[in-house]
């Protein structure tokens, strides 16, 4: 039996909802919620409590979601949930801790400056359509949270309170809890503890203003050379694609990922290895918004492959053309092979840690219908469709 219990709450609010005058506000709010509540006013009380219960707590902010989670000893679940729920029903958003947390966000940003993956992602963001929130500085730092708003006469604390009041609504929140107590008993806790969160009937992700425009339009196309911090030779090819979540039942991008990322004889990677130009290849859907996404192909190059990157590019596009030119029957066979593998992996996968599973499921509940959330990201829910596959 499990000795630990965990919970995660995902709010469908993220960096793309930041007001243009205070970039990084969603991430800043994530930090501020940990600085005490009306019921438990001591700052850092929740972190200390979780640590004393053989666990920990954390949170993260993405483009369109913010997720809070914890793990503790199973017999401490009820008390921890009571503290956790007050984050969302009665946070203090302490004025005294405002500037200190701005510095905490700034320290987090400075730590990430030497991360090559984050640097590449920032280039992806900075080159999106002008005026689209995707192009903003979503993680934030002291300059974006303090200096720039101050120069513009913006009251950041008021902006923070308005942001919380305007967007942190019960209808945008999904909770997942893993514990040893009975379902009926735990459901009673949840209703008592989380029932006080205000439902402001906020617009869902699909209907937000930023979801109506294109971040990756024609002007996004281009070539960029990034000087890495660490020794790195990589060719990244990115394509604009439909939203991944909108096509979760058929998963056409996962099929392309399966074919492009295959490592057996005759695969793209095998060809590039034979030429001495590449060592690794990763293909699959990356950044995904409600109305569009980015499909990425990342190729780790050898020393010989780097000066031949244009030829590597030609091989990759020729391989894509070969896939497009293949028969529907051949693609159907590959699809069935992939569907079987994913079904087996899902049915017989090892047990996840409580915190990882609750985190993943809370996030999935904000992306997919509740009845599909457990398996929507893993298995195919509809048979092979030649029309969808051809597109």
Short mmCIF file of C-alpha atoms in Angstrom, two decimals:
data_model
loop_
_atom_site.label_atom_id
_atom_site.label_comp_id
_atom_site.label_asym_id
_atom_site.label_seq_id
_atom_site.Cartn_x
_atom_site.Cartn_y
_atom_site.Cartn_z
CA UNK A 1 0.00 0.00 0.00
CA UNK A 2 1.12 3.53 -0.69
CA UNK A 3 2.86 5.26 2.20
CA UNK A 4 2.66 8.70 0.58
CA UNK A 5 -0.24 10.87 -0.56
CA UNK A 6 -0.18 13.65 -3.10
CA UNK A 7 -2.32 16.31 -4.71
CA UNK A 8 -2.07 18.73 -7.60
CA UNK A 9 -4.25 21.61 -8.71
CA UNK A 10 -3.95 22.99 -12.24
CA UNK A 11 -5.27 26.45 -13.15
CA UNK A 12 -5.86 27.21 -16.83
CA UNK A 13 -4.00 30.51 -16.57
CA UNK A 14 -0.43 31.10 -17.69
CA UNK A 15 2.17 33.34 -19.24
CA UNK A 16 0.03 34.14 -22.29
CA UNK A 17 -2.44 35.86 -19.96
CA UNK A 18 0.16 38.33 -18.67
CA UNK A 19 -0.78 41.99 -19.20
CA UNK A 20 1.72 43.55 -21.65
CA UNK A 21 2.79 46.14 -19.08
CA UNK A 22 3.85 43.50 -16.49
CA UNK A 23 5.53 40.58 -18.25
CA UNK A 24 5.98 37.55 -15.98
CA UNK A 25 2.96 38.34 -13.78
CA UNK A 26 1.46 34.81 -13.91
CA UNK A 27 4.76 33.33 -12.77
CA UNK A 28 5.07 36.00 -10.08
CA UNK A 29 1.59 35.16 -8.78
CA UNK A 30 2.61 31.50 -8.53
CA UNK A 31 5.38 32.56 -6.14
CA UNK A 32 3.14 34.89 -4.16
CA UNK A 33 0.54 32.23 -3.33
CA UNK A 34 3.11 30.49 -1.12
CA UNK A 35 3.42 33.54 1.17
CA UNK A 36 0.63 32.68 3.57
CA UNK A 37 -3.16 32.67 3.59
CA UNK A 38 -5.82 34.13 5.85
CA UNK A 39 -6.17 30.76 7.60
CA UNK A 40 -2.42 30.04 7.75
CA UNK A 41 -0.76 33.49 7.62
CA UNK A 42 2.88 32.57 8.26
CA UNK A 43 5.10 32.96 5.20
CA UNK A 44 6.65 29.71 3.93
CA UNK A 45 4.33 27.84 6.29
CA UNK A 46 3.19 25.40 3.62
CA UNK A 47 6.70 24.46 2.46
CA UNK A 48 7.79 23.89 6.05
CA UNK A 49 4.67 21.86 6.80
CA UNK A 50 5.20 19.55 3.82
CA UNK A 51 8.87 19.07 4.75
CA UNK A 52 7.85 18.11 8.30
CA UNK A 53 5.46 15.53 6.81
CA UNK A 54 8.19 13.70 4.86
CA UNK A 55 7.34 15.52 1.63
CA UNK A 56 7.70 18.72 -0.34
CA UNK A 57 5.70 21.20 -2.42
CA UNK A 58 6.34 22.99 -5.68
CA UNK A 59 4.67 24.76 -8.61
CA UNK A 60 5.33 25.73 -12.21
CA UNK A 61 3.91 28.16 -14.74
CA UNK A 62 3.66 27.31 -18.45
CA UNK A 63 2.28 29.24 -21.40
CA UNK A 64 -1.35 28.49 -20.57
CA UNK A 65 -1.43 26.67 -17.21
CA UNK A 66 -0.10 27.03 -13.67
CA UNK A 67 0.17 23.89 -11.57
CA UNK A 68 0.64 23.58 -7.79
CA UNK A 69 1.44 20.22 -6.18
CA UNK A 70 2.65 18.49 -3.03
CA UNK A 71 3.48 15.07 -1.60
CA UNK A 72 3.34 14.09 2.11
CA UNK A 73 3.01 11.06 4.38
CA UNK A 74 -0.40 9.48 3.76
CA UNK A 75 -1.69 10.20 7.28
CA UNK A 76 -1.06 13.93 6.80
CA UNK A 77 -3.14 14.29 3.64
CA UNK A 78 -6.26 15.84 5.17
CA UNK A 79 -4.39 18.51 7.13
CA UNK A 80 -2.21 19.33 4.12
CA UNK A 81 -5.20 19.65 1.81
CA UNK A 82 -6.75 22.14 4.22
CA UNK A 83 -3.65 24.31 4.02
CA UNK A 84 -3.35 23.79 0.27
CA UNK A 85 -6.97 24.74 -0.48
CA UNK A 86 -6.54 28.09 1.27
CA UNK A 87 -4.03 29.05 -1.47
CA UNK A 88 -7.01 29.41 -3.77
CA UNK A 89 -9.80 30.47 -1.43
CA UNK A 90 -8.08 33.07 0.80
CA UNK A 91 -4.47 33.92 -0.18
CA UNK A 92 -2.87 36.93 1.51
CA UNK A 93 -0.65 37.89 -1.45
CA UNK A 94 1.51 39.58 1.17
CA UNK A 95 2.48 43.15 0.32
CA UNK A 96 5.55 42.80 2.54
CA UNK A 97 6.86 39.90 0.50
CA UNK A 98 6.23 41.43 -2.91
CA UNK A 99 9.69 42.80 -3.69
CA UNK A 100 11.42 39.80 -2.11
CA UNK A 101 9.54 37.42 -4.42
CA UNK A 102 10.40 39.63 -7.39
CA UNK A 103 14.03 38.97 -6.53
CA UNK A 104 13.25 35.25 -6.21
CA UNK A 105 11.79 35.26 -9.73
CA UNK A 106 14.86 37.20 -10.90
CA UNK A 107 17.21 34.62 -9.35
CA UNK A 108 15.31 31.83 -11.09
CA UNK A 109 15.67 33.67 -14.39
CA UNK A 110 19.41 34.27 -13.91
CA UNK A 111 19.92 30.58 -13.10
CA UNK A 112 18.29 29.65 -16.42
CA UNK A 113 20.33 32.03 -18.56
CA UNK A 114 22.98 29.36 -19.19
CA UNK A 115 20.44 26.70 -20.18
CA UNK A 116 20.71 26.13 -23.94
CA UNK A 117 17.22 24.61 -24.25
CA UNK A 118 15.65 27.66 -22.59
CA UNK A 119 17.69 29.99 -24.80
CA UNK A 120 16.41 28.18 -27.89
CA UNK A 121 12.84 28.35 -26.59
CA UNK A 122 13.18 32.09 -26.02
CA UNK A 123 14.22 32.52 -29.66
CA UNK A 124 11.14 30.54 -30.68
CA UNK A 125 9.00 32.92 -28.61
CA UNK A 126 10.74 36.13 -29.65
CA UNK A 127 10.26 35.37 -33.36
CA UNK A 128 6.50 34.77 -33.20
CA UNK A 129 3.97 37.26 -34.57
CA UNK A 130 4.33 40.79 -33.27
CA UNK A 131 1.66 41.64 -30.76
CA UNK A 132 0.91 38.02 -29.90
CA UNK A 133 1.46 37.25 -26.18
CA UNK A 134 3.68 34.34 -27.18
CA UNK A 135 6.39 36.88 -28.06
CA UNK A 136 6.48 38.32 -24.54
CA UNK A 137 8.89 37.53 -21.72
CA UNK A 138 6.76 35.03 -19.83
CA UNK A 139 9.13 33.89 -17.07
CA UNK A 140 9.80 37.46 -15.92
CA UNK A 141 12.63 39.03 -13.93
CA UNK A 142 13.09 42.01 -11.61
CA UNK A 143 13.26 44.40 -14.54
CA UNK A 144 9.97 43.24 -16.11
CA UNK A 145 8.18 43.02 -12.75
CA UNK A 146 9.54 46.16 -11.11
CA UNK A 147 11.64 48.55 -13.19
CA UNK A 148 9.60 48.63 -16.40
CA UNK A 149 6.18 48.93 -14.70
CA UNK A 150 7.58 51.61 -12.35
CA UNK A 151 8.82 53.64 -15.31
CA UNK A 152 5.38 53.36 -16.92
CA UNK A 153 3.54 54.33 -13.74
CA UNK A 154 1.99 50.86 -13.34
CA UNK A 155 1.10 49.70 -9.83
CA UNK A 156 2.34 46.10 -9.87
CA UNK A 157 0.58 45.12 -6.66
CA UNK A 158 -2.75 46.33 -8.04
CA UNK A 159 -2.02 44.47 -11.29
CA UNK A 160 -1.29 41.32 -9.25
CA UNK A 161 -4.52 41.55 -7.29
CA UNK A 162 -6.53 42.29 -10.43
CA UNK A 163 -4.90 39.36 -12.24
CA UNK A 164 -5.71 36.98 -9.38
CA UNK A 165 -9.26 38.23 -8.96
CA UNK A 166 -9.95 38.27 -12.68
CA UNK A 167 -8.55 34.88 -13.67
CA UNK A 168 -8.15 32.54 -10.70
CA UNK A 169 -11.64 31.08 -10.92
CA UNK A 170 -13.00 27.69 -9.85
CA UNK A 171 -14.19 26.91 -13.37
CA UNK A 172 -10.56 26.98 -14.60
CA UNK A 173 -9.21 24.68 -11.85
CA UNK A 174 -8.78 20.91 -11.87
CA UNK A 175 -7.77 18.96 -8.76
CA UNK A 176 -6.27 15.47 -8.52
CA UNK A 177 -5.64 13.77 -5.16
CA UNK A 178 -4.06 10.39 -4.42
CA UNK A 179 -4.61 8.94 -0.96
CA UNK A 180 -5.42 5.78 0.98
CA UNK A 181 -8.69 6.97 2.52
CA UNK A 182 -12.03 5.95 1.01
CA UNK A 183 -13.33 7.87 -2.01
CA UNK A 184 -16.47 8.95 -0.17
CA UNK A 185 -14.47 10.30 2.75
CA UNK A 186 -11.99 12.16 0.56
CA UNK A 187 -14.77 13.61 -1.59
CA UNK A 188 -16.29 15.06 1.58
CA UNK A 189 -12.98 16.75 2.40
CA UNK A 190 -12.68 18.23 -1.07
CA UNK A 191 -16.17 19.68 -1.07
CA UNK A 192 -15.64 21.28 2.34
CA UNK A 193 -12.15 22.59 1.67
CA UNK A 194 -12.31 23.65 -1.99
CA UNK A 195 -16.01 24.56 -2.18
CA UNK A 196 -15.25 28.11 -1.06
CA UNK A 197 -13.21 28.97 -4.16
CA UNK A 198 -15.06 31.63 -6.15
CA UNK A 199 -16.38 30.68 -9.57
CA UNK A 200 -16.12 33.78 -11.73
CA UNK A 201 -17.04 31.90 -14.91
CA UNK A 202 -13.84 33.06 -16.61
CA UNK A 203 -13.39 32.48 -20.35
CA UNK A 204 -11.78 29.11 -21.07
CA UNK A 205 -8.50 28.72 -22.97
CA UNK A 206 -10.09 28.05 -26.37
CA UNK A 207 -12.02 31.32 -26.21
CA UNK A 208 -9.31 33.64 -24.87
CA UNK A 209 -8.50 36.59 -27.09
CA UNK A 210 -4.91 35.44 -27.64
CA UNK A 211 -6.14 32.03 -28.86
CA UNK A 212 -7.87 33.64 -31.83
CA UNK A 213 -4.68 34.90 -33.51
CA UNK A 214 -1.72 33.08 -35.03
CA UNK A 215 1.60 33.05 -33.21
CA UNK A 216 3.36 31.02 -35.93
CA UNK A 217 2.29 32.68 -39.16
CA UNK A 218 4.19 33.28 -42.41
CA UNK A 219 6.52 35.83 -40.83
CA UNK A 220 7.66 33.24 -38.30
CA UNK A 221 9.52 31.30 -40.98
CA UNK A 222 13.26 31.88 -40.96
CA UNK A 223 16.68 30.54 -40.02
CA UNK A 224 18.55 31.44 -36.84
CA UNK A 225 22.03 30.56 -35.61
CA UNK A 226 22.32 30.21 -31.84
CA UNK A 227 25.75 30.22 -30.19
CA UNK A 228 25.51 27.62 -27.38
CA UNK A 229 26.81 28.02 -23.85
CA UNK A 230 27.96 24.41 -23.64
CA UNK A 231 29.49 22.33 -26.40
CA UNK A 232 26.55 21.51 -28.60
CA UNK A 233 25.94 20.75 -32.26
CA UNK A 234 22.25 20.52 -33.06
CA UNK A 235 20.01 21.21 -36.01
CA UNK A 236 16.43 22.05 -35.02
CA UNK A 237 13.69 22.08 -37.64
CA UNK A 238 10.27 23.38 -36.59
CA UNK A 239 6.96 23.26 -38.45
CA UNK A 240 3.70 25.01 -37.68
CA UNK A 241 0.98 22.39 -37.09
CA UNK A 242 -2.61 22.11 -35.78
CA UNK A 243 -3.18 22.01 -32.04
CA UNK A 244 -2.06 18.71 -30.50
CA UNK A 245 -4.83 18.64 -27.90
CA UNK A 246 -7.54 19.26 -30.47
CA UNK A 247 -6.50 16.05 -32.26
CA UNK A 248 -5.81 13.90 -29.20
CA UNK A 249 -8.15 11.10 -30.33
CA UNK A 250 -6.31 10.49 -33.62
CA UNK A 251 -2.80 11.82 -32.78
CA UNK A 252 -1.51 12.50 -36.32
CA UNK A 253 1.58 14.29 -34.96
CA UNK A 254 2.44 11.31 -32.77
CA UNK A 255 2.32 9.11 -35.87
CA UNK A 256 4.78 11.43 -37.64
CA UNK A 257 6.93 11.42 -34.51
CA UNK A 258 6.95 7.62 -34.54
CA UNK A 259 8.05 7.42 -38.17
CA UNK A 260 10.58 10.27 -38.06
CA UNK A 261 12.02 9.21 -34.72
CA UNK A 262 12.35 5.51 -35.51
CA UNK A 263 15.92 4.25 -35.04
CA UNK A 264 15.81 0.94 -36.92
CA UNK A 265 17.36 0.08 -40.33
CA UNK A 266 16.29 2.49 -43.06
CA UNK A 267 15.24 5.16 -40.58
CA UNK A 268 16.26 8.79 -40.88
CA UNK A 269 18.67 8.46 -37.97
CA UNK A 270 20.20 5.27 -39.43
CA UNK A 271 20.82 7.05 -42.74
CA UNK A 272 22.45 10.04 -41.03
CA UNK A 273 24.58 7.76 -38.84
CA UNK A 274 25.78 5.85 -41.90
CA UNK A 275 26.83 9.18 -43.42
CA UNK A 276 28.66 10.05 -40.20
CA UNK A 277 26.63 13.21 -39.68
CA UNK A 278 24.42 12.57 -36.64
CA UNK A 279 24.33 10.70 -33.33
CA UNK A 280 20.79 11.28 -32.01
CA UNK A 281 17.40 12.38 -33.30
CA UNK A 282 14.25 13.47 -31.47
CA UNK A 283 10.97 14.19 -33.25
CA UNK A 284 7.58 15.15 -31.91
CA UNK A 285 5.03 17.81 -31.04
CA UNK A 286 6.40 20.60 -28.88
CA UNK A 287 4.79 23.90 -27.98
CA UNK A 288 1.02 23.56 -28.29
CA UNK A 289 -1.62 26.28 -28.02
CA UNK A 290 -5.40 25.83 -28.27
CA UNK A 291 -5.38 26.71 -31.97
CA UNK A 292 -1.90 25.75 -33.23
CA UNK A 293 1.32 23.99 -32.29
CA UNK A 294 4.93 23.42 -33.33
CA UNK A 295 6.24 20.05 -34.53
CA UNK A 296 9.99 19.80 -33.91
CA UNK A 297 12.77 17.68 -35.32
CA UNK A 298 16.04 17.91 -33.37
CA UNK A 299 19.20 16.29 -34.76
CA UNK A 300 22.42 16.05 -32.74
CA UNK A 301 25.26 16.48 -35.23
CA UNK A 302 28.78 15.06 -35.27
CA UNK A 303 31.81 17.26 -35.88
CA UNK A 304 31.63 16.22 -39.53
CA UNK A 305 27.87 16.79 -39.63
CA UNK A 306 28.02 20.41 -38.49
CA UNK A 307 29.63 21.83 -41.67
CA UNK A 308 27.28 19.60 -43.66
CA UNK A 309 24.12 20.82 -41.93
CA UNK A 310 22.51 21.85 -45.22
CA UNK A 311 22.92 18.31 -46.56
CA UNK A 312 21.46 16.96 -43.31
CA UNK A 313 18.50 19.26 -43.92
CA UNK A 314 18.11 17.91 -47.45
CA UNK A 315 18.13 14.31 -46.20
CA UNK A 316 15.49 15.14 -43.57
CA UNK A 317 13.16 16.78 -46.10
CA UNK A 318 13.69 13.93 -48.56
CA UNK A 319 12.67 11.50 -45.81
CA UNK A 320 9.53 13.56 -45.15
CA UNK A 321 8.74 13.45 -48.87
CA UNK A 322 9.19 9.66 -48.82
CA UNK A 323 6.66 9.37 -46.01
CA UNK A 324 4.18 11.54 -47.89
CA UNK A 325 4.66 9.49 -51.06
CA UNK A 326 4.17 6.13 -49.30
CA UNK A 327 0.94 4.20 -49.76
CA UNK A 328 -1.99 4.51 -47.37
CA UNK A 329 -1.71 0.77 -46.72
CA UNK A 330 1.93 1.10 -45.64
CA UNK A 331 1.10 3.99 -43.32
CA UNK A 332 -1.84 2.04 -41.90
CA UNK A 333 0.52 -0.84 -41.04
CA UNK A 334 2.89 1.55 -39.28
CA UNK A 335 -0.02 3.17 -37.45
CA UNK A 336 -1.22 -0.21 -36.14
CA UNK A 337 2.30 -1.07 -34.99
CA UNK A 338 2.55 2.22 -33.11
CA UNK A 339 -0.97 1.90 -31.65
CA UNK A 340 -0.16 -1.58 -30.32
CA UNK A 341 3.10 -0.38 -28.75
CA UNK A 342 1.41 2.57 -27.06
CA UNK A 343 -1.43 0.36 -25.80
CA UNK A 344 1.03 -2.13 -24.29
CA UNK A 345 3.13 0.63 -22.75
CA UNK A 346 0.04 2.15 -21.17
CA UNK A 347 -1.34 -1.12 -19.80
CA UNK A 348 1.93 -2.44 -18.39
CA UNK A 349 3.84 0.68 -17.43
CA UNK A 350 5.47 0.81 -14.03
CA UNK A 351 3.70 2.60 -11.20
CA UNK A 352 4.38 6.35 -11.12
CA UNK A 353 5.30 8.25 -7.99
CA UNK A 354 2.25 9.77 -6.34
CA UNK A 355 3.34 13.35 -6.99
CA UNK A 356 4.20 12.77 -10.65
CA UNK A 357 0.91 10.97 -11.32
CA UNK A 358 -1.30 13.55 -9.60
CA UNK A 359 0.55 16.34 -11.38
CA UNK A 360 0.14 14.74 -14.79
CA UNK A 361 -3.52 13.94 -14.27
CA UNK A 362 -4.44 17.42 -12.98
CA UNK A 363 -2.77 18.88 -16.07
CA UNK A 364 -4.56 16.40 -18.34
CA UNK A 365 -7.93 17.32 -16.81
CA UNK A 366 -7.42 20.87 -18.08
CA UNK A 367 -6.58 19.59 -21.56
CA UNK A 368 -8.99 16.73 -22.20
CA UNK A 369 -12.53 15.65 -21.23
CA UNK A 370 -12.55 14.04 -17.79
CA UNK A 371 -13.58 10.63 -19.16
CA UNK A 372 -10.47 10.53 -21.39
CA UNK A 373 -7.92 12.27 -19.15
CA UNK A 374 -6.23 9.13 -17.80
CA UNK A 375 -5.24 7.80 -21.21
CA UNK A 376 -5.77 10.68 -23.67
CA UNK A 377 -2.08 11.48 -23.93
CA UNK A 378 -1.05 7.86 -24.31
CA UNK A 379 -3.34 5.75 -26.50
CA UNK A 380 -5.31 6.13 -29.71
CA UNK A 381 -9.02 6.53 -29.12
CA UNK A 382 -10.12 6.27 -32.77
CA UNK A 383 -9.14 3.89 -35.59
CA UNK A 384 -6.77 4.78 -38.41
CA UNK A 385 -8.14 7.51 -40.65
CA UNK A 386 -6.62 7.87 -44.15
CA UNK A 387 -7.98 11.43 -44.38
CA UNK A 388 -6.46 12.58 -41.10
CA UNK A 389 -3.17 10.79 -41.83
CA UNK A 390 -2.91 12.30 -45.32
CA UNK A 391 -3.41 15.81 -43.95
#
